[in-house]
Amino acid sequence: MHQDPQRPRPDEQPYQSYEPYEPYPPYQAPQPHPPYRPDPPAGAYVPPHIPGPPRRSRSRRAVWTAAALAFVLVLGGGGFAAWKLDWFSGNGSSVSFGKTPPPAGPGAEQGTGRAPASPPAPTGDPDVRLATGPASEFKQTTKLDDGTIIAKTRLKGAKSGFEGDVWVWTPKEYGEAKYAKSGFPVLIALPGGNGFPNNYWADRSLGLQKAISEGVQAGTSLPFIVIMPVLNPDAKYYYDGSDIPGQPKMGTWIAEDVPDFTRANFRTYESRDGWAFMGSSSGAFVGMKQVLQHPDRFKAVIASGGEIVPDSPLWKGHQAEMDANNPEKLAQKLIDTGGPEVYINFQIGTKESGKDRMTQFQQKYAKGPVKMTIRDIQNGEHNGWHYVRGMKEGSLEWVSKVLKGPKPETG
């Protein structure tokens, strides 16, 4: 969308305080994970320098001495803890969400990501929907400090025909026995910018997953399953999360294929009471549009630094289809038909532009079934670190009050 650094609005200055998100380079040498930062650093994250090999050969004694010293530093806490190093993190290994990991060692059965052959039957809440399959194969991409895992899989959308990557994170509660028969709420997290080939919410340095975990402990957040799909089919254009005629069906991908994939692999809820979006910039627009367009499927959205109207250049010559994906027209239609109720929580940094558009949208459409709030992030700018801070300061609690959470088994 036009507020992303890559696509500035013609009458505004692009956000320039920080460089656009760039994915980590391909694996070449063990690197420590970047630490959690609630606010962005002065510049992009730069891993500590690891010296290359010396120009002259060293004696065998010197080599062994250096190796022994490094080993002692790791064990003694003087260096990076072993669990923070990529070669111990398990990245690339199979992940089975919600199940006890298989034993390690030669001959051990490897996790496949498949659901148990006989899953426990849900009790109490008829809205609970157990994983239906077929199960996807997940590979770990990141391990967080609390031991939870972010993993990636490849999804071929049965309804859109689009194939892309999806990242997933489940909270610790998802694997606890007392919740084995319970559904969990789903938060579909959409990035800004190109949204391809990565989803930057899967980067642990932004702290989204940690914010949710801390909120669960503090009693201010539900333990959400976080689903992080790619937003666009390429980095050349942006597609407004919509089915633009003649283009990949990204609206169907987000609204149908991604939720179907989630239901196939995780314990969720049948009703919309367990489904919400969050997004930043262009992802905020897509999340808000999906909630207004499909109020029977999704109930709420946290829209950060959000956009209001579709503006992809690919809409040219397709005015009727663009109108059908315009949040202004969708909100008015929902008001005219009387519901169902949807909930929109805008987040906007006090150091970024765009609040006037949010305020105008709220004044015109926050009526009847369309419930709307605007949260100011003090000293906030157009970036994920500050949007996560806004979520910690209140937006996570807001969406947690709107959706339903898991219920532990009693007795």
GROMACS .gro file of C-alpha atoms in nm:
model
  411
    1MET     CA    1   0.000   0.000   0.000
    2HIS     CA    2   0.108   0.354  -0.050
    3GLN     CA    3   0.237   0.417   0.302
    4ASP     CA    4   0.496   0.143   0.283
    5PRO     CA    5   0.855   0.264   0.240
    6GLN     CA    6   0.870   0.089  -0.095
    7ARG     CA    7   0.559   0.267  -0.226
    8PRO     CA    8   0.525   0.619  -0.079
    9ARG     CA    9   0.207   0.814  -0.130
   10PRO     CA   10   0.272   1.092  -0.386
   11ASP     CA   11   0.177   1.371  -0.143
   12GLU     CA   12   0.370   1.232   0.154
   13GLN     CA   13   0.729   1.167   0.245
   14PRO     CA   14   0.816   0.800   0.277
   15TYR     CA   15   0.908   0.665   0.615
   16GLN     CA   16   1.286   0.684   0.631
   17SER     CA   17   1.385   0.636   0.994
   18TYR     CA   18   1.467   0.271   0.937
   19GLU     CA   19   1.553   0.063   0.636
   20PRO     CA   20   1.274  -0.163   0.498
   21TYR     CA   21   1.273  -0.508   0.644
   22GLU     CA   22   1.520  -0.740   0.477
   23PRO     CA   23   1.519  -1.116   0.542
   24TYR     CA   24   1.824  -1.276   0.700
   25PRO     CA   25   2.084  -1.389   0.444
   26PRO     CA   26   2.106  -1.758   0.351
   27TYR     CA   27   2.269  -1.973   0.615
   28GLN     CA   28   2.646  -1.964   0.591
   29ALA     CA   29   2.781  -1.979   0.943
   30PRO     CA   30   2.633  -2.016   1.292
   31GLN     CA   31   2.491  -1.685   1.410
   32PRO     CA   32   2.313  -1.598   1.736
   33HIS     CA   33   1.951  -1.498   1.720
   34PRO     CA   34   1.902  -1.123   1.765
   35PRO     CA   35   1.776  -1.030   2.110
   36TYR     CA   36   1.419  -0.917   2.168
   37ARG     CA   37   1.386  -0.539   2.141
   38PRO     CA   38   1.060  -0.367   2.233
   39ASP     CA   39   1.172  -0.062   2.032
   40PRO     CA   40   1.390  -0.051   1.719
   41PRO     CA   41   1.763   0.003   1.749
   42ALA     CA   42   1.945   0.297   1.601
   43GLY     CA   43   1.997   0.096   1.284
   44ALA     CA   44   1.928  -0.244   1.133
   45TYR     CA   45   2.036  -0.545   1.334
   46VAL     CA   46   2.399  -0.640   1.267
   47PRO     CA   47   2.529  -0.971   1.406
   48PRO     CA   48   2.855  -0.960   1.602
   49HIS     CA   49   3.165  -0.983   1.387
   50ILE     CA   50   3.309  -1.332   1.362
   51PRO     CA   51   3.672  -1.317   1.246
   52GLY     CA   52   3.763  -1.522   0.943
   53PRO     CA   53   4.057  -1.762   0.924
   54PRO     CA   54   4.403  -1.612   0.979
   55ARG     CA   55   4.625  -1.542   0.682
   56ARG     CA   56   4.902  -1.766   0.818
   57SER     CA   57   4.858  -2.118   0.946
   58ARG     CA   58   4.865  -2.160   1.322
   59SER     CA   59   5.020  -2.440   1.517
   60ARG     CA   60   4.802  -2.732   1.620
   61ARG     CA   61   4.852  -2.630   1.981
   62ALA     CA   62   4.721  -2.280   1.914
   63VAL     CA   63   4.418  -2.416   1.733
   64TRP     CA   64   4.327  -2.651   2.018
   65THR     CA   65   4.387  -2.379   2.277
   66ALA     CA   66   4.150  -2.142   2.097
   67ALA     CA   67   3.887  -2.413   2.061
   68ALA     CA   68   3.908  -2.506   2.428
   69LEU     CA   69   3.879  -2.142   2.531
   70ALA     CA   70   3.568  -2.095   2.316
   71PHE     CA   71   3.412  -2.409   2.465
   72VAL     CA   72   3.477  -2.291   2.820
   73LEU     CA   73   3.327  -1.951   2.743
   74VAL     CA   74   3.010  -2.113   2.614
   75LEU     CA   75   2.972  -2.346   2.910
   76GLY     CA   76   3.068  -2.079   3.160
   77GLY     CA   77   2.828  -1.819   3.034
   78GLY     CA   78   3.101  -1.587   2.912
   79GLY     CA   79   2.984  -1.626   2.552
   80PHE     CA   80   2.652  -1.693   2.389
   81ALA     CA   81   2.450  -1.970   2.548
   82ALA     CA   82   2.446  -2.286   2.342
   83TRP     CA   83   2.071  -2.272   2.294
   84LYS     CA   84   2.108  -1.937   2.119
   85LEU     CA   85   2.338  -2.072   1.851
   86ASP     CA   86   2.195  -2.195   1.523
   87TRP     CA   87   2.378  -2.526   1.529
   88PHE     CA   88   2.194  -2.616   1.852
   89SER     CA   89   1.860  -2.451   1.772
   90GLY     CA   90   1.715  -2.725   1.553
   91ASN     CA   91   1.636  -2.496   1.263
   92GLY     CA   92   1.532  -2.701   0.962
   93SER     CA   93   1.411  -2.994   1.171
   94SER     CA   94   1.057  -3.129   1.161
   95VAL     CA   95   0.805  -2.983   1.402
   96SER     CA   96   0.494  -3.147   1.546
   97PHE     CA   97   0.279  -2.878   1.707
   98GLY     CA   98   0.083  -2.975   2.014
   99LYS     CA   99   0.258  -3.308   2.065
  100THR     CA  100   0.546  -3.417   2.284
  101PRO     CA  101   0.862  -3.402   2.069
  102PRO     CA  102   1.000  -3.743   1.969
  103PRO     CA  103   1.313  -3.864   2.148
  104ALA     CA  104   1.645  -3.755   2.002
  105GLY     CA  105   1.924  -3.985   1.896
  106PRO     CA  106   1.994  -4.255   1.639
  107GLY     CA  107   1.686  -4.445   1.536
  108ALA     CA  108   1.449  -4.201   1.700
  109GLU     CA  109   1.124  -4.138   1.521
  110GLN     CA  110   1.129  -3.801   1.354
  111GLY     CA  111   0.837  -3.561   1.400
  112THR     CA  112   0.622  -3.538   1.092
  113GLY     CA  113   0.373  -3.269   1.182
  114ARG     CA  114   0.088  -3.518   1.138
  115ALA     CA  115  -0.200  -3.517   1.382
  116PRO     CA  116  -0.238  -3.815   1.618
  117ALA     CA  117  -0.422  -4.111   1.468
  118SER     CA  118  -0.692  -4.084   1.737
  119PRO     CA  119  -0.716  -3.725   1.860
  120PRO     CA  120  -0.901  -3.662   2.186
  121ALA     CA  121  -1.269  -3.589   2.142
  122PRO     CA  122  -1.374  -3.233   2.228
  123THR     CA  123  -1.592  -3.191   2.531
  124GLY     CA  124  -1.808  -2.911   2.662
  125ASP     CA  125  -1.790  -2.657   2.381
  126PRO     CA  126  -1.960  -2.759   2.053
  127ASP     CA  127  -1.772  -2.475   1.880
  128VAL     CA  128  -1.438  -2.657   1.919
  129ARG     CA  129  -1.303  -2.796   1.593
  130LEU     CA  130  -1.022  -3.048   1.609
  131ALA     CA  131  -0.759  -3.068   1.335
  132THR     CA  132  -0.921  -3.225   1.033
  133GLY     CA  133  -0.615  -3.294   0.815
  134PRO     CA  134  -0.454  -3.342   0.580
  135ALA     CA  135  -0.157  -3.245   0.790
  136SER     CA  136   0.121  -3.025   0.660
  137GLU     CA  137   0.495  -3.076   0.701
  138PHE     CA  138   0.649  -2.806   0.919
  139LYS     CA  139   1.017  -2.713   0.945
  140GLN     CA  140   1.152  -2.502   1.229
  141THR     CA  141   1.276  -2.155   1.137
  142THR     CA  142   1.315  -1.998   1.481
  143LYS     CA  143   1.321  -2.106   1.844
  144LEU     CA  144   1.216  -1.851   2.102
  145ASP     CA  145   1.360  -1.811   2.449
  146ASP     CA  146   1.062  -1.988   2.610
  147GLY     CA  147   1.112  -2.293   2.389
  148THR     CA  148   0.822  -2.225   2.155
  149ILE     CA  149   0.882  -2.268   1.785
  150ILE     CA  150   0.811  -2.073   1.468
  151ALA     CA  151   0.793  -2.312   1.175
  152LYS     CA  152   0.729  -2.286   0.804
  153THR     CA  153   0.542  -2.495   0.551
  154ARG     CA  154   0.453  -2.470   0.184
  155LEU     CA  155   0.083  -2.438   0.105
  156LYS     CA  156  -0.080  -2.497  -0.232
  157GLY     CA  157  -0.414  -2.323  -0.206
  158ALA     CA  158  -0.689  -2.557  -0.324
  159LYS     CA  159  -0.929  -2.270  -0.390
  160SER     CA  160  -0.699  -1.991  -0.510
  161GLY     CA  161  -0.448  -2.208  -0.693
  162PHE     CA  162  -0.170  -1.994  -0.545
  163GLU     CA  163   0.125  -2.165  -0.375
  164GLY     CA  164   0.324  -1.986  -0.108
  165ASP     CA  165   0.495  -2.009   0.229
  166VAL     CA  166   0.315  -1.993   0.562
  167TRP     CA  167   0.479  -1.953   0.904
  168VAL     CA  168   0.311  -2.072   1.223
  169TRP     CA  169   0.360  -2.020   1.596
  170THR     CA  170   0.166  -2.180   1.880
  171PRO     CA  171   0.184  -2.072   2.244
  172LYS     CA  172   0.307  -2.304   2.518
  173GLU     CA  173  -0.051  -2.361   2.630
  174TYR     CA  174  -0.132  -2.533   2.301
  175GLY     CA  175   0.085  -2.829   2.397
  176GLU     CA  176  -0.043  -2.861   2.754
  177ALA     CA  177  -0.252  -3.168   2.834
  178LYS     CA  178  -0.529  -2.970   3.002
  179TYR     CA  179  -0.602  -2.793   2.671
  180ALA     CA  180  -0.584  -3.107   2.453
  181LYS     CA  181  -0.958  -3.097   2.386
  182SER     CA  182  -0.992  -2.721   2.354
  183GLY     CA  183  -0.991  -2.491   2.056
  184PHE     CA  184  -0.758  -2.190   2.034
  185PRO     CA  185  -0.817  -1.846   1.884
  186VAL     CA  186  -0.634  -1.766   1.561
  187LEU     CA  187  -0.456  -1.441   1.477
  188ILE     CA  188  -0.362  -1.412   1.108
  189ALA     CA  189  -0.066  -1.173   1.098
  190LEU     CA  190  -0.007  -0.987   0.771
  191PRO     CA  191   0.307  -0.786   0.689
  192GLY     CA  192   0.341  -0.456   0.507
  193GLY     CA  193   0.568  -0.382   0.217
  194ASN     CA  194   0.589  -0.643  -0.053
  195GLY     CA  195   0.495  -0.924   0.182
  196PHE     CA  196   0.697  -1.160  -0.036
  197PRO     CA  197   0.888  -1.391  -0.018
  198ASN     CA  198   0.882  -1.352   0.362
  199ASN     CA  199   0.641  -1.247   0.632
  200TYR     CA  200   0.837  -1.030   0.874
  201TRP     CA  201   0.615  -1.119   1.171
  202ALA     CA  202   0.799  -1.454   1.170
  203ASP     CA  203   1.116  -1.265   1.266
  204ARG     CA  204   1.163  -1.303   1.640
  205SER     CA  205   1.334  -0.963   1.669
  206LEU     CA  206   0.998  -0.785   1.629
  207GLY     CA  207   0.875  -0.958   1.944
  208LEU     CA  208   0.517  -1.036   1.841
  209GLN     CA  209   0.516  -1.389   1.980
  210LYS     CA  210   0.693  -1.282   2.299
  211ALA     CA  211   0.438  -1.005   2.350
  212ILE     CA  212   0.156  -1.261   2.330
  213SER     CA  213   0.330  -1.498   2.572
  214GLU     CA  214   0.392  -1.219   2.820
  215GLY     CA  215   0.031  -1.108   2.782
  216VAL     CA  216  -0.092  -1.459   2.859
  217GLN     CA  217   0.115  -1.464   3.177
  218ALA     CA  218  -0.014  -1.120   3.275
  219GLY     CA  219  -0.374  -1.214   3.198
  220THR     CA  220  -0.407  -0.949   2.927
  221SER     CA  221  -0.390  -1.169   2.617
  222LEU     CA  222  -0.540  -1.492   2.493
  223PRO     CA  223  -0.293  -1.762   2.384
  224PHE     CA  224  -0.331  -1.708   2.010
  225ILE     CA  225  -0.219  -1.938   1.735
  226VAL     CA  226  -0.037  -1.699   1.499
  227ILE     CA  227  -0.057  -1.775   1.127
  228MET     CA  228   0.179  -1.574   0.904
  229PRO     CA  229   0.125  -1.624   0.529
  230VAL     CA  230   0.296  -1.439   0.247
  231LEU     CA  231   0.080  -1.146   0.145
  232ASN     CA  232   0.164  -1.112  -0.225
  233PRO     CA  233   0.259  -1.356  -0.502
  234ASP     CA  234   0.569  -1.157  -0.600
  235ALA     CA  235   0.769  -0.846  -0.511
  236LYS     CA  236   0.684  -0.655  -0.830
  237TYR     CA  237   0.329  -0.543  -0.756
  238TYR     CA  238   0.091  -0.530  -0.463
  239TYR     CA  239  -0.243  -0.699  -0.491
  240ASP     CA  240  -0.452  -0.550  -0.207
  241GLY     CA  241  -0.520  -0.901  -0.074
  242SER     CA  242  -0.786  -0.931  -0.341
  243ASP     CA  243  -0.890  -1.132  -0.644
  244ILE     CA  244  -0.796  -0.879  -0.910
  245PRO     CA  245  -0.915  -1.002  -1.252
  246GLY     CA  246  -0.638  -1.175  -1.444
  247GLN     CA  247  -0.410  -1.192  -1.139
  248PRO     CA  248  -0.335  -1.454  -0.870
  249LYS     CA  249  -0.633  -1.485  -0.638
  250MET     CA  250  -0.477  -1.340  -0.324
  251GLY     CA  251  -0.815  -1.257  -0.170
  252THR     CA  252  -0.916  -1.622  -0.186
  253TRP     CA  253  -0.572  -1.724  -0.058
  254ILE     CA  254  -0.610  -1.509   0.255
  255ALA     CA  255  -0.981  -1.556   0.318
  256GLU     CA  256  -1.019  -1.927   0.240
  257ASP     CA  257  -0.699  -2.123   0.179
  258VAL     CA  258  -0.510  -1.996   0.483
  259PRO     CA  259  -0.803  -2.057   0.725
  260ASP     CA  260  -0.866  -2.401   0.570
  261PHE     CA  261  -0.498  -2.486   0.622
  262THR     CA  262  -0.523  -2.371   0.983
  263ARG     CA  263  -0.827  -2.586   1.052
  264ALA     CA  264  -0.657  -2.885   0.893
  265ASN     CA  265  -0.358  -2.861   1.127
  266PHE     CA  266  -0.475  -2.705   1.452
  267ARG     CA  267  -0.751  -2.711   1.713
  268THR     CA  268  -0.956  -2.402   1.640
  269TYR     CA  269  -1.314  -2.277   1.662
  270GLU     CA  270  -1.593  -2.333   1.413
  271SER     CA  271  -1.740  -1.987   1.461
  272ARG     CA  272  -1.591  -1.648   1.379
  273ASP     CA  273  -1.551  -1.586   1.753
  274GLY     CA  274  -1.209  -1.750   1.730
  275TRP     CA  275  -1.075  -1.566   1.424
  276ALA     CA  276  -0.905  -1.228   1.384
  277PHE     CA  277  -0.644  -1.046   1.177
  278MET     CA  278  -0.359  -0.817   1.262
  279GLY     CA  279  -0.145  -0.632   1.012
  280SER     CA  280   0.076  -0.334   0.946
  281SER     CA  281   0.049  -0.087   0.660
  282SER     CA  282  -0.064  -0.280   0.350
  283GLY     CA  283  -0.127  -0.584   0.572
  284ALA     CA  284  -0.351  -0.366   0.790
  285PHE     CA  285  -0.562  -0.277   0.488
  286VAL     CA  286  -0.595  -0.641   0.385
  287GLY     CA  287  -0.690  -0.754   0.737
  288MET     CA  288  -0.952  -0.482   0.773
  289LYS     CA  289  -1.091  -0.550   0.427
  290GLN     CA  290  -1.123  -0.923   0.498
  291VAL     CA  291  -1.313  -0.862   0.822
  292LEU     CA  292  -1.555  -0.621   0.653
  293GLN     CA  293  -1.589  -0.844   0.347
  294HIS     CA  294  -1.637  -1.170   0.539
  295PRO     CA  295  -1.795  -1.083   0.875
  296ASP     CA  296  -1.934  -1.434   0.893
  297ARG     CA  297  -1.577  -1.574   0.908
  298PHE     CA  298  -1.371  -1.313   1.092
  299LYS     CA  299  -1.465  -1.093   1.385
  300ALA     CA  300  -1.187  -0.843   1.451
  301VAL     CA  301  -0.868  -0.679   1.324
  302ILE     CA  302  -0.579  -0.482   1.467
  303ALA     CA  303  -0.485  -0.249   1.181
  304SER     CA  304  -0.154  -0.070   1.240
  305GLY     CA  305  -0.047   0.232   1.035
  306GLY     CA  306  -0.337   0.128   0.822
  307GLU     CA  307  -0.461   0.218   0.479
  308ILE     CA  308  -0.826   0.273   0.398
  309VAL     CA  309  -0.889   0.222   0.026
  310PRO     CA  310  -0.755  -0.016  -0.242
  311ASP     CA  311  -0.487   0.141  -0.460
  312SER     CA  312  -0.312  -0.135  -0.652
  313PRO     CA  313  -0.227  -0.027  -1.008
  314LEU     CA  314  -0.357  -0.366  -1.119
  315TRP     CA  315  -0.716  -0.250  -1.060
  316LYS     CA  316  -0.705  -0.032  -1.373
  317GLY     CA  317  -1.003  -0.117  -1.591
  318HIS     CA  318  -1.178  -0.309  -1.310
  319GLN     CA  319  -1.365  -0.041  -1.116
  320ALA     CA  320  -1.657  -0.263  -1.014
  321GLU     CA  321  -1.426  -0.530  -0.874
  322MET     CA  322  -1.220  -0.266  -0.691
  323ASP     CA  323  -1.536  -0.123  -0.533
  324ALA     CA  324  -1.623  -0.471  -0.409
  325ASN     CA  325  -1.292  -0.469  -0.219
  326ASN     CA  326  -1.316  -0.114  -0.084
  327PRO     CA  327  -1.352  -0.099   0.299
  328GLU     CA  328  -1.557   0.220   0.275
  329LYS     CA  329  -1.821   0.052   0.060
  330LEU     CA  330  -1.799  -0.272   0.257
  331ALA     CA  331  -1.853  -0.090   0.586
  332GLN     CA  332  -2.154   0.095   0.449
  333LYS     CA  333  -2.301  -0.229   0.318
  334LEU     CA  334  -2.260  -0.387   0.660
  335ILE     CA  335  -2.431  -0.089   0.822
  336ASP     CA  336  -2.716  -0.102   0.573
  337THR     CA  337  -2.774  -0.475   0.626
  338GLY     CA  338  -2.745  -0.455   1.003
  339GLY     CA  339  -2.452  -0.677   1.081
  340PRO     CA  340  -2.304  -0.897   1.203
  341GLU     CA  341  -2.089  -0.687   1.435
  342VAL     CA  342  -1.721  -0.646   1.350
  343TYR     CA  343  -1.444  -0.483   1.552
  344ILE     CA  344  -1.165  -0.264   1.412
  345ASN     CA  345  -0.882  -0.137   1.629
  346PHE     CA  346  -0.657   0.109   1.446
  347GLN     CA  347  -0.305   0.168   1.574
  348ILE     CA  348  -0.112   0.476   1.464
  349GLY     CA  349   0.220   0.619   1.581
  350THR     CA  350   0.224   0.983   1.683
  351LYS     CA  351   0.529   1.035   1.459
  352GLU     CA  352   0.370   0.896   1.142
  353SER     CA  353   0.107   1.035   0.909
  354GLY     CA  354  -0.230   0.885   0.832
  355LYS     CA  355  -0.437   0.944   1.143
  356ASP     CA  356  -0.659   1.192   0.960
  357ARG     CA  357  -0.774   0.917   0.723
  358MET     CA  358  -0.846   0.684   1.014
  359THR     CA  359  -1.041   0.956   1.196
  360GLN     CA  360  -1.250   1.036   0.889
  361PHE     CA  361  -1.323   0.666   0.837
  362GLN     CA  362  -1.424   0.631   1.203
  363GLN     CA  363  -1.650   0.937   1.195
  364LYS     CA  364  -1.833   0.812   0.888
  365TYR     CA  365  -1.854   0.436   0.943
  366ALA     CA  366  -1.823   0.363   1.315
  367LYS     CA  367  -2.194   0.305   1.364
  368GLY     CA  368  -2.434   0.015   1.399
  369PRO     CA  369  -2.249  -0.315   1.363
  370VAL     CA  370  -1.912  -0.152   1.284
  371LYS     CA  371  -1.728  -0.100   1.613
  372MET     CA  372  -1.410   0.106   1.585
  373THR     CA  373  -1.134   0.246   1.807
  374ILE     CA  374  -0.808   0.432   1.740
  375ARG     CA  375  -0.503   0.374   1.959
  376ASP     CA  376  -0.222   0.629   1.956
  377ILE     CA  377   0.129   0.492   2.004
  378GLN     CA  378   0.328   0.768   2.171
  379ASN     CA  379   0.647   0.850   1.977
  380GLY     CA  380   0.557   0.564   1.746
  381GLU     CA  381   0.672   0.548   1.387
  382HIS     CA  382   0.583   0.335   1.087
  383ASN     CA  383   0.751   0.007   1.191
  384GLY     CA  384   0.677  -0.329   1.347
  385TRP     CA  385   0.862  -0.269   1.674
  386HIS     CA  386   0.636   0.021   1.764
  387TYR     CA  387   0.322  -0.160   1.651
  388VAL     CA  388   0.409  -0.451   1.881
  389ARG     CA  389   0.456  -0.199   2.161
  390GLY     CA  390   0.107  -0.068   2.092
  391MET     CA  391  -0.025  -0.422   2.110
  392LYS     CA  392   0.140  -0.472   2.447
  393GLU     CA  393   0.003  -0.141   2.571
  394GLY     CA  394  -0.357  -0.235   2.499
  395SER     CA  395  -0.446  -0.374   2.159
  396LEU     CA  396  -0.380  -0.737   2.255
  397GLU     CA  397  -0.608  -0.697   2.554
  398TRP     CA  398  -0.869  -0.533   2.329
  399VAL     CA  399  -0.879  -0.819   2.077
  400SER     CA  400  -0.868  -1.078   2.358
  401LYS     CA  401  -1.190  -0.937   2.499
  402VAL     CA  402  -1.356  -0.964   2.159
  403LEU     CA  403  -1.261  -1.327   2.088
  404LYS     CA  404  -1.305  -1.648   2.285
  405GLY     CA  405  -1.017  -1.833   2.446
  406PRO     CA  406  -0.934  -2.196   2.523
  407LYS     CA  407  -1.092  -2.372   2.817
  408PRO     CA  408  -0.889  -2.622   3.022
  409GLU     CA  409  -1.036  -2.961   3.092
  410THR     CA  410  -1.173  -2.987   3.446
  411GLY     CA  411  -1.176  -3.279   3.681
   0.00000   0.00000   0.00000
